[in-house]
PDB file of N, CA and C in Angstrom:
ATOM      1  N   UNK A   1      84.794 105.747  83.504  1.00 72.00           N
ATOM      2  CA  UNK A   1      85.667 105.181  83.626  1.00 72.00           C
ATOM      3  C   UNK A   1      86.862 104.214  83.374  1.00 72.00           C
ATOM      4  N   UNK A   2      87.597 104.334  82.555  1.00 84.00           N
ATOM      5  CA  UNK A   2      88.441 102.981  82.120  1.00 84.00           C
ATOM      6  C   UNK A   2      89.753 102.798  83.727  1.00 84.00           C
ATOM      7  N   UNK A   3      89.859 101.344  84.347  1.00 91.00           N
ATOM      8  CA  UNK A   3      90.563 101.123  85.217  1.00 91.00           C
ATOM      9  C   UNK A   3      92.064 101.727  84.535  1.00 91.00           C
ATOM     10  N   UNK A   4      92.952 101.972  86.189  1.00 93.00           N
ATOM     11  CA  UNK A   4      93.767 102.296  85.605  1.00 93.00           C
ATOM     12  C   UNK A   4      94.558 101.092  85.134  1.00 93.00           C
ATOM     13  N   UNK A   5      95.940 101.899  84.530  1.00 94.00           N
ATOM     14  CA  UNK A   5      96.905 100.788  84.058  1.00 94.00           C
ATOM     15  C   UNK A   5      97.425 100.432  85.009  1.00 94.00           C
ATOM     16  N   UNK A   6      98.164  98.959  85.430  1.00 95.00           N
ATOM     17  CA  UNK A   6      98.652  98.398  86.661  1.00 95.00           C
ATOM     18  C   UNK A   6      99.902  98.767  85.832  1.00 95.00           C
ATOM     19  N   UNK A   7     100.482  98.401  86.908  1.00 94.00           N
ATOM     20  CA  UNK A   7     102.613  98.429  87.006  1.00 94.00           C
ATOM     21  C   UNK A   7     102.821  97.299  85.726  1.00 94.00           C
ATOM     22  N   UNK A   8     102.720  96.396  85.979  1.00 94.00           N
ATOM     23  CA  UNK A   8     102.691  95.303  85.210  1.00 94.00           C
ATOM     24  C   UNK A   8     101.687  95.090  83.483  1.00 94.00           C
ATOM     25  N   UNK A   9     100.491  95.932  84.186  1.00 95.00           N
ATOM     26  CA  UNK A   9     100.713  96.289  82.251  1.00 95.00           C
ATOM     27  C   UNK A   9     101.517  97.175  81.438  1.00 95.00           C
ATOM     28  N   UNK A  10     101.354  98.149  82.355  1.00 94.00           N
ATOM     29  CA  UNK A  10     102.560  99.407  81.637  1.00 94.00           C
ATOM     30  C   UNK A  10     103.688  98.685  81.305  1.00 94.00           C
ATOM     31  N   UNK A  11     104.642  97.844  82.158  1.00 95.00           N
ATOM     32  CA  UNK A  11     105.302  97.118  81.428  1.00 95.00           C
ATOM     33  C   UNK A  11     105.782  96.665  80.360  1.00 95.00           C
ATOM     34  N   UNK A  12     104.349  95.476  80.421  1.00 95.00           N
ATOM     35  CA  UNK A  12     104.507  94.736  79.280  1.00 95.00           C
ATOM     36  C   UNK A  12     104.234  95.394  78.296  1.00 95.00           C
ATOM     37  N   UNK A  13     103.001  96.278  78.407  1.00 95.00           N
ATOM     38  CA  UNK A  13     103.010  97.382  76.611  1.00 95.00           C
ATOM     39  C   UNK A  13     104.409  98.428  76.679  1.00 95.00           C
ATOM     40  N   UNK A  14     105.525  98.493  77.376  1.00 94.00           N
ATOM     41  CA  UNK A  14     106.428  99.687  77.515  1.00 94.00           C
ATOM     42  C   UNK A  14     107.439  98.401  76.919  1.00 94.00           C
ATOM     43  N   UNK A  15     107.650  96.857  77.394  1.00 95.00           N
ATOM     44  CA  UNK A  15     107.969  96.044  76.423  1.00 95.00           C
ATOM     45  C   UNK A  15     108.441  95.873  75.303  1.00 95.00           C
ATOM     46  N   UNK A  16     107.149  95.691  74.526  1.00 95.00           N
ATOM     47  CA  UNK A  16     106.095  95.883  73.020  1.00 95.00           C
ATOM     48  C   UNK A  16     106.877  96.305  72.549  1.00 95.00           C
ATOM     49  N   UNK A  17     106.469  97.736  72.928  1.00 94.00           N
ATOM     50  CA  UNK A  17     106.987  99.524  72.384  1.00 94.00           C
ATOM     51  C   UNK A  17     108.360  99.653  71.721  1.00 94.00           C
ATOM     52  N   UNK A  18     109.086  98.568  73.279  1.00 92.00           N
ATOM     53  CA  UNK A  18     110.520  98.848  72.990  1.00 92.00           C
ATOM     54  C   UNK A  18     111.049  97.806  71.876  1.00 92.00           C
ATOM     55  N   UNK A  19     110.506  96.578  72.114  1.00 94.00           N
ATOM     56  CA  UNK A  19     110.737  95.840  71.409  1.00 94.00           C
ATOM     57  C   UNK A  19     111.694  95.412  71.892  1.00 94.00           C
ATOM     58  N   UNK A  20     111.807  94.533  73.307  1.00 93.00           N
ATOM     59  CA  UNK A  20     112.660  94.259  74.085  1.00 93.00           C
ATOM     60  C   UNK A  20     111.908  93.251  75.772  1.00 93.00           C
ATOM     61  N   UNK A  21     112.196  92.341  75.754  1.00 94.00           N
ATOM     62  CA  UNK A  21     112.021  91.873  77.423  1.00 94.00           C
ATOM     63  C   UNK A  21     111.549  92.548  78.472  1.00 94.00           C
ATOM     64  N   UNK A  22     110.586  92.152  79.131  1.00 95.00           N
ATOM     65  CA  UNK A  22     110.018  92.923  80.390  1.00 95.00           C
ATOM     66  C   UNK A  22     110.907  92.985  81.191  1.00 95.00           C
ATOM     67  N   UNK A  23     112.065  92.510  81.892  1.00 95.00           N
ATOM     68  CA  UNK A  23     112.640  93.185  82.560  1.00 95.00           C
ATOM     69  C   UNK A  23     113.583  94.220  82.165  1.00 95.00           C
ATOM     70  N   UNK A  24     114.078  94.290  80.665  1.00 95.00           N
ATOM     71  CA  UNK A  24     114.608  95.545  80.097  1.00 95.00           C
ATOM     72  C   UNK A  24     113.593  96.973  80.771  1.00 95.00           C
ATOM     73  N   UNK A  25     112.415  96.699  80.268  1.00 95.00           N
ATOM     74  CA  UNK A  25     111.051  97.239  80.146  1.00 95.00           C
ATOM     75  C   UNK A  25     111.302  98.063  81.378  1.00 95.00           C
ATOM     76  N   UNK A  26     111.161  96.846  82.239  1.00 95.00           N
ATOM     77  CA  UNK A  26     110.890  97.057  84.087  1.00 95.00           C
ATOM     78  C   UNK A  26     112.091  97.840  84.787  1.00 95.00           C
ATOM     79  N   UNK A  27     112.762  97.968  84.809  1.00 95.00           N
ATOM     80  CA  UNK A  27     114.291  98.525  84.664  1.00 95.00           C
ATOM     81  C   UNK A  27     114.649  99.664  84.234  1.00 95.00           C
ATOM     82  N   UNK A  28     114.076  99.993  82.943  1.00 94.00           N
ATOM     83  CA  UNK A  28     114.175 101.458  82.458  1.00 94.00           C
ATOM     84  C   UNK A  28     112.735 102.406  83.090  1.00 94.00           C
ATOM     85  N   UNK A  29     111.693 101.673  83.464  1.00 95.00           N
ATOM     86  CA  UNK A  29     110.167 102.479  83.987  1.00 95.00           C
ATOM     87  C   UNK A  29     111.290 103.021  85.992  1.00 95.00           C
ATOM     88  N   UNK A  30     111.707 101.832  86.300  1.00 96.00           N
ATOM     89  CA  UNK A  30     112.475 101.936  87.576  1.00 96.00           C
ATOM     90  C   UNK A  30     113.868 102.825  87.561  1.00 96.00           C
ATOM     91  N   UNK A  31     114.140 102.949  86.351  1.00 96.00           N
ATOM     92  CA  UNK A  31     115.181 104.110  86.153  1.00 96.00           C
ATOM     93  C   UNK A  31     114.354 104.987  85.923  1.00 96.00           C
ATOM     94  N   UNK A  32     113.484 105.803  85.890  1.00 95.00           N
ATOM     95  CA  UNK A  32     112.696 106.775  85.077  1.00 95.00           C
ATOM     96  C   UNK A  32     112.300 107.000  86.166  1.00 95.00           C
ATOM     97  N   UNK A  33     111.421 106.819  86.888  1.00 95.00           N
ATOM     98  CA  UNK A  33     110.892 106.677  88.906  1.00 95.00           C
ATOM     99  C   UNK A  33     112.137 107.210  89.423  1.00 95.00           C
ATOM    100  N   UNK A  34     113.104 106.374  89.099  1.00 96.00           N
ATOM    101  CA  UNK A  34     113.734 106.923  89.971  1.00 96.00           C
ATOM    102  C   UNK A  34     114.768 108.289  89.912  1.00 96.00           C
ATOM    103  N   UNK A  35     114.816 108.740  88.802  1.00 96.00           N
ATOM    104  CA  UNK A  35     115.861 110.196  88.359  1.00 96.00           C
ATOM    105  C   UNK A  35     114.532 111.199  88.661  1.00 96.00           C
ATOM    106  N   UNK A  36     113.337 110.348  88.518  1.00 96.00           N
ATOM    107  CA  UNK A  36     111.489 112.076  89.012  1.00 96.00           C
ATOM    108  C   UNK A  36     111.732 112.411  89.752  1.00 96.00           C
ATOM    109  N   UNK A  37     111.957 111.072  90.552  1.00 95.00           N
ATOM    110  CA  UNK A  37     111.957 111.263  92.319  1.00 95.00           C
ATOM    111  C   UNK A  37     112.681 112.124  92.749  1.00 95.00           C
ATOM    112  N   UNK A  38     114.475 111.612  92.449  1.00 95.00           N
ATOM    113  CA  UNK A  38     115.583 112.279  92.608  1.00 95.00           C
ATOM    114  C   UNK A  38     115.486 113.713  92.534  1.00 95.00           C
ATOM    115  N   UNK A  39     114.997 114.206  91.454  1.00 95.00           N
ATOM    116  CA  UNK A  39     115.191 115.312  91.024  1.00 95.00           C
ATOM    117  C   UNK A  39     113.800 116.868  91.765  1.00 95.00           C
ATOM    118  N   UNK A  40     112.876 116.126  91.236  1.00 95.00           N
ATOM    119  CA  UNK A  40     111.959 116.206  92.122  1.00 95.00           C
ATOM    120  C   UNK A  40     111.727 116.700  93.180  1.00 95.00           C
ATOM    121  N   UNK A  41     111.951 115.775  94.233  1.00 92.00           N
ATOM    122  CA  UNK A  41     112.621 116.222  95.530  1.00 92.00           C
ATOM    123  C   UNK A  41     113.804 116.756  95.827  1.00 92.00           C
ATOM    124  N   UNK A  42     114.730 117.030  95.485  1.00 91.00           N
ATOM    125  CA  UNK A  42     115.136 118.214  95.587  1.00 91.00           C
ATOM    126  C   UNK A  42     115.233 119.380  95.104  1.00 91.00           C
ATOM    127  N   UNK A  43     114.364 119.248  94.609  1.00 90.00           N
ATOM    128  CA  UNK A  43     113.256 120.924  94.796  1.00 90.00           C
ATOM    129  C   UNK A  43     113.552 121.424  92.626  1.00 90.00           C
ATOM    130  N   UNK A  44     113.550 120.375  91.978  1.00 93.00           N
ATOM    131  CA  UNK A  44     114.073 120.820  90.420  1.00 93.00           C
ATOM    132  C   UNK A  44     113.065 120.569  89.691  1.00 93.00           C
ATOM    133  N   UNK A  45     112.135 120.345  88.312  1.00 96.00           N
ATOM    134  CA  UNK A  45     111.328 119.333  87.986  1.00 96.00           C
ATOM    135  C   UNK A  45     111.728 118.833  86.838  1.00 96.00           C
ATOM    136  N   UNK A  46     110.880 117.764  86.843  1.00 96.00           N
ATOM    137  CA  UNK A  46     111.001 117.503  85.201  1.00 96.00           C
ATOM    138  C   UNK A  46     110.136 117.798  83.937  1.00 96.00           C
ATOM    139  N   UNK A  47     110.876 117.338  83.168  1.00 96.00           N
ATOM    140  CA  UNK A  47     109.393 117.665  81.459  1.00 96.00           C
ATOM    141  C   UNK A  47     109.585 116.136  81.165  1.00 96.00           C
ATOM    142  N   UNK A  48     108.775 116.217  80.502  1.00 94.00           N
ATOM    143  CA  UNK A  48     107.886 114.495  80.279  1.00 94.00           C
ATOM    144  C   UNK A  48     108.260 115.066  78.879  1.00 94.00           C
ATOM    145  N   UNK A  49     108.465 115.100  77.858  1.00 94.00           N
ATOM    146  CA  UNK A  49     107.763 115.984  76.108  1.00 94.00           C
ATOM    147  C   UNK A  49     106.877 115.023  75.796  1.00 94.00           C
ATOM    148  N   UNK A  50     105.349 115.435  75.763  1.00 92.00           N
ATOM    149  CA  UNK A  50     104.226 114.763  75.435  1.00 92.00           C
ATOM    150  C   UNK A  50     103.577 114.737  76.229  1.00 92.00           C
ATOM    151  N   UNK A  51     104.229 114.582  77.200  1.00 94.00           N
ATOM    152  CA  UNK A  51     102.943 114.354  78.609  1.00 94.00           C
ATOM    153  C   UNK A  51     102.858 115.732  79.432  1.00 94.00           C
ATOM    154  N   UNK A  52     104.280 116.059  79.571  1.00 96.00           N
ATOM    155  CA  UNK A  52     103.635 117.455  80.979  1.00 96.00           C
ATOM    156  C   UNK A  52     105.129 117.924  81.842  1.00 96.00           C
ATOM    157  N   UNK A  53     104.679 118.320  82.568  1.00 97.00           N
ATOM    158  CA  UNK A  53     105.974 118.930  83.433  1.00 97.00           C
ATOM    159  C   UNK A  53     105.467 118.425  85.438  1.00 97.00           C
ATOM    160  N   UNK A  54     106.770 118.025  85.845  1.00 97.00           N
ATOM    161  CA  UNK A  54     106.481 117.506  86.788  1.00 97.00           C
ATOM    162  C   UNK A  54     107.502 118.552  88.058  1.00 97.00           C
ATOM    163  N   UNK A  55     107.169 119.228  88.728  1.00 96.00           N
ATOM    164  CA  UNK A  55     107.326 120.346  89.763  1.00 96.00           C
ATOM    165  C   UNK A  55     106.957 120.381  91.189  1.00 96.00           C
ATOM    166  N   UNK A  56     107.985 120.666  92.480  1.00 94.00           N
ATOM    167  CA  UNK A  56     107.807 120.335  93.177  1.00 94.00           C
ATOM    168  C   UNK A  56     107.374 121.665  93.538  1.00 94.00           C
ATOM    169  N   UNK A  57     106.754 122.063  94.629  1.00 94.00           N
ATOM    170  CA  UNK A  57     105.869 123.755  95.117  1.00 94.00           C
ATOM    171  C   UNK A  57     105.646 124.159  96.557  1.00 94.00           C
ATOM    172  N   UNK A  58     106.155 124.841  97.243  1.00 92.00           N
ATOM    173  CA  UNK A  58     106.497 125.104  98.827  1.00 92.00           C
ATOM    174  C   UNK A  58     105.134 126.065  98.690  1.00 92.00           C
ATOM    175  N   UNK A  59     104.083 125.902  99.717  1.00 93.00           N
ATOM    176  CA  UNK A  59     102.494 126.030 100.073  1.00 93.00           C
ATOM    177  C   UNK A  59     103.034 126.762 101.343  1.00 93.00           C
ATOM    178  N   UNK A  60     102.952 127.855 101.979  1.00 95.00           N
ATOM    179  CA  UNK A  60     102.951 128.827 103.009  1.00 95.00           C
ATOM    180  C   UNK A  60     101.992 128.219 104.039  1.00 95.00           C
ATOM    181  N   UNK A  61     102.706 127.998 104.996  1.00 96.00           N
ATOM    182  CA  UNK A  61     101.571 128.034 106.306  1.00 96.00           C
ATOM    183  C   UNK A  61     100.764 128.530 105.976  1.00 96.00           C
ATOM    184  N   UNK A  62      99.550 128.678 106.892  1.00 95.00           N
ATOM    185  CA  UNK A  62      98.370 128.200 106.838  1.00 95.00           C
ATOM    186  C   UNK A  62      97.145 128.021 107.953  1.00 95.00           C
ATOM    187  N   UNK A  63      95.774 128.566 108.129  1.00 94.00           N
ATOM    188  CA  UNK A  63      94.686 128.161 109.467  1.00 94.00           C
ATOM    189  C   UNK A  63      93.378 127.388 107.790  1.00 94.00           C
ATOM    190  N   UNK A  64      94.088 125.975 108.825  1.00 94.00           N
ATOM    191  CA  UNK A  64      93.115 125.266 108.504  1.00 94.00           C
ATOM    192  C   UNK A  64      91.664 124.191 109.526  1.00 94.00           C
ATOM    193  N   UNK A  65      90.704 124.502 108.717  1.00 94.00           N
ATOM    194  CA  UNK A  65      89.902 123.509 109.501  1.00 94.00           C
ATOM    195  C   UNK A  65      89.392 122.138 109.757  1.00 94.00           C
ATOM    196  N   UNK A  66      89.378 121.758 110.992  1.00 91.00           N
ATOM    197  CA  UNK A  66      88.893 120.333 111.378  1.00 91.00           C
ATOM    198  C   UNK A  66      87.667 120.197 110.998  1.00 91.00           C
ATOM    199  N   UNK A  67      87.324 119.352 110.009  1.00 91.00           N
ATOM    200  CA  UNK A  67      86.145 118.869 110.189  1.00 91.00           C
ATOM    201  C   UNK A  67      85.017 118.436 110.833  1.00 91.00           C
ATOM    202  N   UNK A  68      85.632 116.995 111.895  1.00 92.00           N
ATOM    203  CA  UNK A  68      85.284 117.048 112.732  1.00 92.00           C
ATOM    204  C   UNK A  68      84.552 117.948 114.267  1.00 92.00           C
ATOM    205  N   UNK A  69      85.528 118.350 113.962  1.00 93.00           N
ATOM    206  CA  UNK A  69      85.216 119.373 114.933  1.00 93.00           C
ATOM    207  C   UNK A  69      85.114 121.091 115.316  1.00 93.00           C
ATOM    208  N   UNK A  70      85.497 121.851 113.873  1.00 91.00           N
ATOM    209  CA  UNK A  70      85.196 122.787 113.538  1.00 91.00           C
ATOM    210  C   UNK A  70      86.670 123.807 114.084  1.00 91.00           C
ATOM    211  N   UNK A  71      87.057 123.246 114.534  1.00 94.00           N
ATOM    212  CA  UNK A  71      88.124 123.711 115.161  1.00 94.00           C
ATOM    213  C   UNK A  71      89.106 124.043 113.732  1.00 94.00           C
ATOM    214  N   UNK A  72      90.013 125.501 114.339  1.00 95.00           N
ATOM    215  CA  UNK A  72      90.864 126.102 114.254  1.00 95.00           C
ATOM    216  C   UNK A  72      92.187 125.779 113.497  1.00 95.00           C
ATOM    217  N   UNK A  73      92.928 125.310 113.116  1.00 93.00           N
ATOM    218  CA  UNK A  73      94.473 124.824 113.264  1.00 93.00           C
ATOM    219  C   UNK A  73      94.953 125.382 112.663  1.00 93.00           C
ATOM    220  N   UNK A  74      96.540 125.991 112.857  1.00 95.00           N
ATOM    221  CA  UNK A  74      97.738 126.720 112.201  1.00 95.00           C
ATOM    222  C   UNK A  74      98.843 125.174 111.141  1.00 95.00           C
ATOM    223  N   UNK A  75      98.838 125.026 109.660  1.00 94.00           N
ATOM    224  CA  UNK A  75      99.176 124.084 109.601  1.00 94.00           C
ATOM    225  C   UNK A  75     100.426 125.292 109.031  1.00 94.00           C
ATOM    226  N   UNK A  76     101.361 124.542 109.275  1.00 95.00           N
ATOM    227  CA  UNK A  76     102.864 124.290 109.412  1.00 95.00           C
ATOM    228  C   UNK A  76     103.134 124.877 107.488  1.00 95.00           C
ATOM    229  N   UNK A  77     104.254 125.484 106.906  1.00 94.00           N
ATOM    230  CA  UNK A  77     104.124 125.057 105.319  1.00 94.00           C
ATOM    231  C   UNK A  77     104.465 123.548 105.153  1.00 94.00           C
ATOM    232  N   UNK A  78     104.919 123.526 103.406  1.00 93.00           N
ATOM    233  CA  UNK A  78     104.738 121.695 103.406  1.00 93.00           C
ATOM    234  C   UNK A  78     105.324 122.629 101.838  1.00 93.00           C
ATOM    235  N   UNK A  79     105.980 121.073 101.296  1.00 93.00           N
ATOM    236  CA  UNK A  79     106.092 121.176 100.195  1.00 93.00           C
ATOM    237  C   UNK A  79     105.185 119.725  99.215  1.00 93.00           C
ATOM    238  N   UNK A  80     104.240 120.115  97.993  1.00 94.00           N
ATOM    239  CA  UNK A  80     103.640 119.849  97.231  1.00 94.00           C
ATOM    240  C   UNK A  80     104.402 118.933  95.420  1.00 94.00           C
ATOM    241  N   UNK A  81     103.915 118.167  95.643  1.00 95.00           N
ATOM    242  CA  UNK A  81     104.113 117.657  93.619  1.00 95.00           C
ATOM    243  C   UNK A  81     102.886 118.299  93.140  1.00 95.00           C
ATOM    244  N   UNK A  82     103.360 118.856  91.937  1.00 96.00           N
ATOM    245  CA  UNK A  82     102.688 119.162  90.792  1.00 96.00           C
ATOM    246  C   UNK A  82     102.805 119.091  89.043  1.00 96.00           C
ATOM    247  N   UNK A  83     101.354 118.419  88.632  1.00 96.00           N
ATOM    248  CA  UNK A  83     102.103 118.003  87.615  1.00 96.00           C
ATOM    249  C   UNK A  83     100.752 119.466  86.397  1.00 96.00           C
ATOM    250  N   UNK A  84     101.842 120.168  85.722  1.00 96.00           N
ATOM    251  CA  UNK A  84     101.416 120.352  84.771  1.00 96.00           C
ATOM    252  C   UNK A  84     100.985 119.345  83.372  1.00 96.00           C
ATOM    253  N   UNK A  85      99.923 119.390  82.128  1.00 95.00           N
ATOM    254  CA  UNK A  85     100.023 118.508  81.233  1.00 95.00           C
ATOM    255  C   UNK A  85     100.426 119.489  80.296  1.00 95.00           C
ATOM    256  N   UNK A  86     100.789 118.339  79.481  1.00 95.00           N
ATOM    257  CA  UNK A  86     101.220 118.909  78.160  1.00 95.00           C
ATOM    258  C   UNK A  86      99.828 119.325  77.009  1.00 95.00           C
ATOM    259  N   UNK A  87     100.066 120.264  76.347  1.00 93.00           N
ATOM    260  CA  UNK A  87      99.109 120.589  75.154  1.00 93.00           C
ATOM    261  C   UNK A  87      99.100 119.710  74.414  1.00 93.00           C
ATOM    262  N   UNK A  88      99.895 119.110  74.121  1.00 91.00           N
ATOM    263  CA  UNK A  88      99.489 117.535  72.983  1.00 91.00           C
ATOM    264  C   UNK A  88      99.065 117.119  73.519  1.00 91.00           C
ATOM    265  N   UNK A  89      99.240 116.044  75.050  1.00 92.00           N
ATOM    266  CA  UNK A  89      97.933 115.625  75.417  1.00 92.00           C
ATOM    267  C   UNK A  89      96.918 116.051  75.799  1.00 92.00           C
ATOM    268  N   UNK A  90      96.512 117.246  76.136  1.00 93.00           N
ATOM    269  CA  UNK A  90      95.034 117.790  76.079  1.00 93.00           C
ATOM    270  C   UNK A  90      94.462 117.933  74.671  1.00 93.00           C
ATOM    271  N   UNK A  91      95.164 118.018  73.756  1.00 92.00           N
ATOM    272  CA  UNK A  91      94.589 118.081  72.477  1.00 92.00           C
ATOM    273  C   UNK A  91      94.426 116.032  72.115  1.00 92.00           C
ATOM    274  N   UNK A  92      95.637 115.419  72.410  1.00 91.00           N
ATOM    275  CA  UNK A  92      94.814 114.436  72.022  1.00 91.00           C
ATOM    276  C   UNK A  92      93.809 113.538  73.052  1.00 91.00           C
ATOM    277  N   UNK A  93      93.278 114.070  74.036  1.00 89.00           N
ATOM    278  CA  UNK A  93      92.434 113.662  74.835  1.00 89.00           C
ATOM    279  C   UNK A  93      91.126 113.676  73.981  1.00 89.00           C
ATOM    280  N   UNK A  94      90.959 114.974  73.287  1.00 86.00           N
ATOM    281  CA  UNK A  94      89.459 115.686  73.072  1.00 86.00           C
ATOM    282  C   UNK A  94      89.383 115.786  71.558  1.00 86.00           C
ATOM    283  N   UNK A  95      90.944 114.895  71.090  1.00 78.00           N
ATOM    284  CA  UNK A  95      89.797 114.781  69.706  1.00 78.00           C
ATOM    285  C   UNK A  95      89.128 114.119  69.764  1.00 78.00           C
TER     286      UNK A  95
END
């Protein structure tokens, strides 16, 4: 498995793709991340065309087991961030 792309590598590739400098590309990336965080944190969803949909889902309270002791404990309800991958991206990986 290849190593994941770092933020520095992503910003450099984005700058090259945009035909601009790294500072502008970094600001664009930071802006997108901030918008996604704000929208999903508020309970909404964001669709990135060709990539997928990022959304927040609530999980109900449930019983879980402590693996160290085997003790059953009640875990309160919480929220998790989920992502559904777009079919176009799945298809491009499997070609």
